[in-house]
Short mmCIF file of C-alpha atoms in Angstrom, two decimals:
data_model
loop_
_atom_site.label_atom_id
_atom_site.label_comp_id
_atom_site.label_asym_id
_atom_site.label_seq_id
_atom_site.Cartn_x
_atom_site.Cartn_y
_atom_site.Cartn_z
CA MET A 29 78.74 -63.93 30.34
CA PRO A 30 79.19 -66.27 33.32
CA GLU A 31 77.72 -69.76 33.17
CA ARG A 32 74.65 -70.49 35.24
CA ASP A 33 75.02 -73.05 37.97
CA VAL A 34 72.26 -75.24 39.39
CA PHE A 35 71.52 -72.66 42.09
CA SER A 36 70.94 -69.80 39.66
CA TRP A 37 68.82 -72.01 37.38
CA THR A 38 66.77 -73.17 40.35
CA GLY A 39 66.40 -69.62 41.62
CA MET A 40 65.00 -68.50 38.28
CA VAL A 41 62.59 -71.45 38.11
CA ALA A 42 61.41 -70.74 41.66
CA ALA A 43 60.97 -67.03 40.89
CA TYR A 44 58.90 -67.73 37.77
CA THR A 45 56.71 -70.28 39.56
CA THR A 46 56.19 -67.94 42.49
CA SER A 47 55.12 -65.15 40.15
CA GLY A 48 52.70 -67.51 38.40
CA ASN A 49 54.50 -67.59 35.07
CA LEU A 50 54.35 -71.35 34.55
CA ASP A 51 55.15 -71.25 30.84
CA LEU A 52 58.41 -69.43 31.37
CA ALA A 53 59.19 -71.51 34.45
CA ARG A 54 58.62 -74.69 32.46
CA ARG A 55 60.86 -73.52 29.60
CA MET A 56 63.57 -72.60 32.09
CA PHE A 57 63.14 -75.92 33.91
CA ASP A 58 63.30 -77.92 30.68
CA SER A 59 66.49 -76.05 29.71
CA MET A 60 68.26 -76.84 32.98
CA PRO A 61 71.26 -79.10 32.41
CA ASP A 62 71.00 -80.42 35.98
CA LYS A 63 67.83 -80.29 38.04
CA ASP A 64 68.03 -80.34 41.82
CA LEU A 65 65.21 -81.25 44.21
CA VAL A 66 64.30 -77.60 44.82
CA ALA A 67 63.69 -77.08 41.09
CA TRP A 68 61.54 -80.22 40.89
CA ASN A 69 59.58 -79.24 44.01
CA SER A 70 59.06 -75.71 42.69
CA MET A 71 57.56 -77.00 39.45
CA ILE A 72 55.46 -79.66 41.18
CA ALA A 73 54.09 -77.16 43.72
CA ALA A 74 53.35 -74.55 41.03
CA HIS A 75 51.27 -77.03 39.05
CA CYS A 76 49.51 -78.16 42.21
CA ARG A 77 48.58 -74.56 43.09
CA VAL A 78 46.76 -74.14 39.79
CA GLY A 79 45.16 -77.59 39.85
CA ASN A 80 47.22 -79.25 37.11
CA VAL A 81 47.19 -82.65 38.81
CA ASP A 82 48.26 -84.56 35.70
CA ASP A 83 51.34 -82.32 35.44
CA VAL A 84 52.04 -82.78 39.16
CA LEU A 85 52.08 -86.55 38.75
CA ARG A 86 54.07 -86.43 35.49
CA LEU A 87 56.67 -84.22 37.14
CA TYR A 88 56.84 -86.52 40.16
CA THR A 89 57.44 -89.48 37.84
CA GLY A 90 60.09 -87.46 36.00
CA LEU A 91 61.78 -86.65 39.31
CA LEU A 92 62.01 -90.36 40.11
CA LEU A 93 63.21 -91.29 36.62
CA ALA A 94 65.91 -88.62 36.86
CA GLY A 95 67.19 -90.32 40.00
CA THR A 96 66.27 -87.44 42.29
CA VAL A 97 65.18 -88.49 45.76
CA PRO A 98 61.87 -86.91 46.86
CA ASP A 99 61.53 -85.35 50.29
CA GLU A 100 58.76 -84.39 52.72
CA VAL A 101 57.85 -81.34 50.63
CA THR A 102 57.51 -83.42 47.47
CA PHE A 103 55.15 -85.84 49.17
CA THR A 104 53.06 -83.11 50.77
CA THR A 105 52.39 -81.68 47.33
CA VAL A 106 51.78 -85.03 45.62
CA LEU A 107 49.45 -86.20 48.41
CA GLY A 108 47.58 -82.89 48.38
CA ALA A 109 47.13 -83.05 44.60
CA SER A 110 45.91 -86.64 44.85
CA SER A 111 43.40 -85.65 47.50
CA HIS A 112 42.01 -82.68 45.58
CA ALA A 113 41.67 -84.78 42.43
CA GLY A 114 40.02 -87.67 44.29
CA LEU A 115 42.79 -90.10 43.33
CA LEU A 116 42.32 -92.45 46.27
CA ARG A 117 44.34 -95.44 45.06
CA GLU A 118 47.20 -93.30 43.79
CA GLY A 119 47.29 -91.11 46.89
CA LEU A 120 47.44 -94.09 49.22
CA ALA A 121 50.16 -95.64 47.05
CA TYR A 122 52.23 -92.44 47.32
CA PHE A 123 51.79 -92.43 51.10
CA VAL A 124 52.95 -96.05 51.36
CA SER A 125 55.85 -95.39 48.98
CA MET A 126 56.89 -92.40 51.05
CA THR A 127 57.33 -94.56 54.13
CA LEU A 128 58.47 -97.87 52.65
CA ASP A 129 60.47 -96.89 49.57
CA HIS A 130 61.87 -93.55 50.69
CA ARG A 131 61.98 -94.09 54.46
CA ILE A 132 60.29 -90.75 55.13
CA MET A 133 58.35 -90.72 58.38
CA PRO A 134 54.97 -89.07 57.85
CA LEU A 135 54.58 -85.62 59.33
CA GLN A 136 51.38 -83.97 60.48
CA ARG A 137 50.83 -82.44 57.05
CA HIS A 138 51.05 -85.86 55.35
CA TYR A 139 48.45 -87.35 57.69
CA ARG A 140 46.22 -84.34 57.00
CA CYS A 141 46.37 -85.04 53.27
CA VAL A 142 45.51 -88.72 53.75
CA ILE A 143 42.62 -87.90 56.12
CA ASP A 144 41.33 -85.41 53.54
CA LEU A 145 41.78 -87.99 50.75
CA LEU A 146 39.85 -90.65 52.67
CA GLY A 147 37.14 -88.18 53.66
CA ARG A 148 36.65 -86.83 50.15
CA SER A 149 36.39 -90.42 48.94
CA GLY A 150 33.60 -91.13 51.42
CA LEU A 151 35.72 -93.51 53.52
CA LEU A 152 34.73 -91.78 56.74
CA LEU A 153 35.34 -94.76 59.02
CA ASP A 154 38.89 -95.12 57.69
CA ALA A 155 39.45 -91.36 57.99
CA GLU A 156 38.12 -91.41 61.55
CA GLN A 157 40.32 -94.35 62.53
CA LEU A 158 43.38 -92.64 61.09
CA LEU A 159 42.45 -89.37 62.81
CA LYS A 160 42.08 -91.09 66.17
CA GLY A 161 45.23 -93.18 65.69
CA LEU A 162 47.52 -90.29 64.84
CA PRO A 163 50.87 -90.28 66.64
CA TYR A 164 49.99 -86.83 67.97
CA ASN A 165 46.93 -85.35 69.66
CA PHE A 166 44.32 -85.08 66.91
CA ALA A 167 42.30 -82.61 68.99
CA ALA A 168 45.13 -80.13 68.54
CA ASP A 169 45.03 -80.51 64.76
CA ASP A 170 42.38 -78.07 63.56
CA ILE A 171 43.15 -78.73 59.90
CA ALA A 172 42.80 -82.53 60.00
CA GLY A 173 39.71 -82.20 62.18
CA ALA A 174 38.20 -79.63 59.85
CA ALA A 175 38.90 -81.83 56.82
CA PHE A 176 37.26 -84.79 58.54
CA LEU A 177 34.24 -82.84 59.77
CA GLY A 178 33.88 -81.24 56.35
CA ALA A 179 33.79 -84.71 54.80
CA CYS A 180 31.15 -85.74 57.35
CA LYS A 181 29.06 -82.77 56.26
CA THR A 182 29.58 -83.46 52.55
CA HIS A 183 28.65 -87.12 52.92
CA ARG A 184 25.81 -86.29 55.34
CA ASP A 185 27.21 -88.39 58.19
CA VAL A 186 26.00 -86.08 60.94
CA ASP A 187 26.25 -88.67 63.71
CA ARG A 188 29.92 -89.51 63.05
CA GLY A 189 30.83 -85.84 62.68
CA ALA A 190 28.99 -84.91 65.86
CA GLN A 191 30.68 -87.70 67.83
CA VAL A 192 34.19 -86.71 66.74
CA ALA A 193 33.43 -83.02 67.30
CA ARG A 194 32.28 -83.83 70.85
CA GLU A 195 35.51 -85.76 71.48
CA VAL A 196 37.55 -82.80 70.25
CA ILE A 197 35.49 -80.42 72.41
CA ASP A 198 36.02 -82.67 75.45
CA MET A 199 39.78 -82.51 74.90
CA ASP A 200 39.95 -78.75 74.35
CA ALA A 201 36.73 -76.91 75.18
CA LYS A 202 38.42 -73.51 74.63
CA ASP A 203 38.94 -74.08 70.91
CA ASP A 204 35.97 -72.75 68.97
CA THR A 205 36.73 -74.60 65.71
CA PRO A 206 34.84 -77.82 66.53
CA TYR A 207 31.81 -75.80 67.67
CA VAL A 208 31.71 -73.95 64.36
CA LEU A 209 32.13 -77.16 62.37
CA LEU A 210 29.52 -78.96 64.44
CA SER A 211 27.09 -76.11 63.85
CA SER A 212 27.80 -76.33 60.14
CA ILE A 213 27.16 -80.09 60.12
CA TYR A 214 23.84 -79.64 61.90
CA SER A 215 22.78 -76.81 59.60
CA GLY A 216 23.52 -79.11 56.66
CA ARG A 217 21.18 -81.68 58.20
CA ARG A 218 18.32 -79.14 58.26
CA ALA A 219 18.94 -78.21 54.63
CA VAL A 220 18.33 -81.79 53.49
#
């Protein structure tokens, strides 16, 4: 029987994680003599998908201890997991580490995670400042805008949400997303 190389091991890990069989994927991953970044990212993403944030962060630490260099995909997953778990301090530390330690320039998806993290944590002013200071047109970013406006609704900051929604509408009146979110924010006000 031919020996498995890193590509075949990684392919099997990725296949098991994609099919949702985390136990088998983990056993395969733990048996790998050499783990490449794709294998690490597959395991990290699989645990993120099912909400195993502790495992996401343990695997990320393991990746670093193994001497594997994380990439944009790794940080998207780690930042997203931090946001969903409400790990503000940790999430911001990962974002800073991404840029300073690993020299990875943040992409749109990384900024989205940080805006969501700040918003979920109730730091709406910080989220708004980041949203407005993005190195790209925030009005064109439905996902970041939706995350921010959703946080405004959750934290009952109707005025801030309405102001940002109006700014987005002024930049692109044809996009219906801010209208829907604005309506949702106002309906939340009536429910209080």
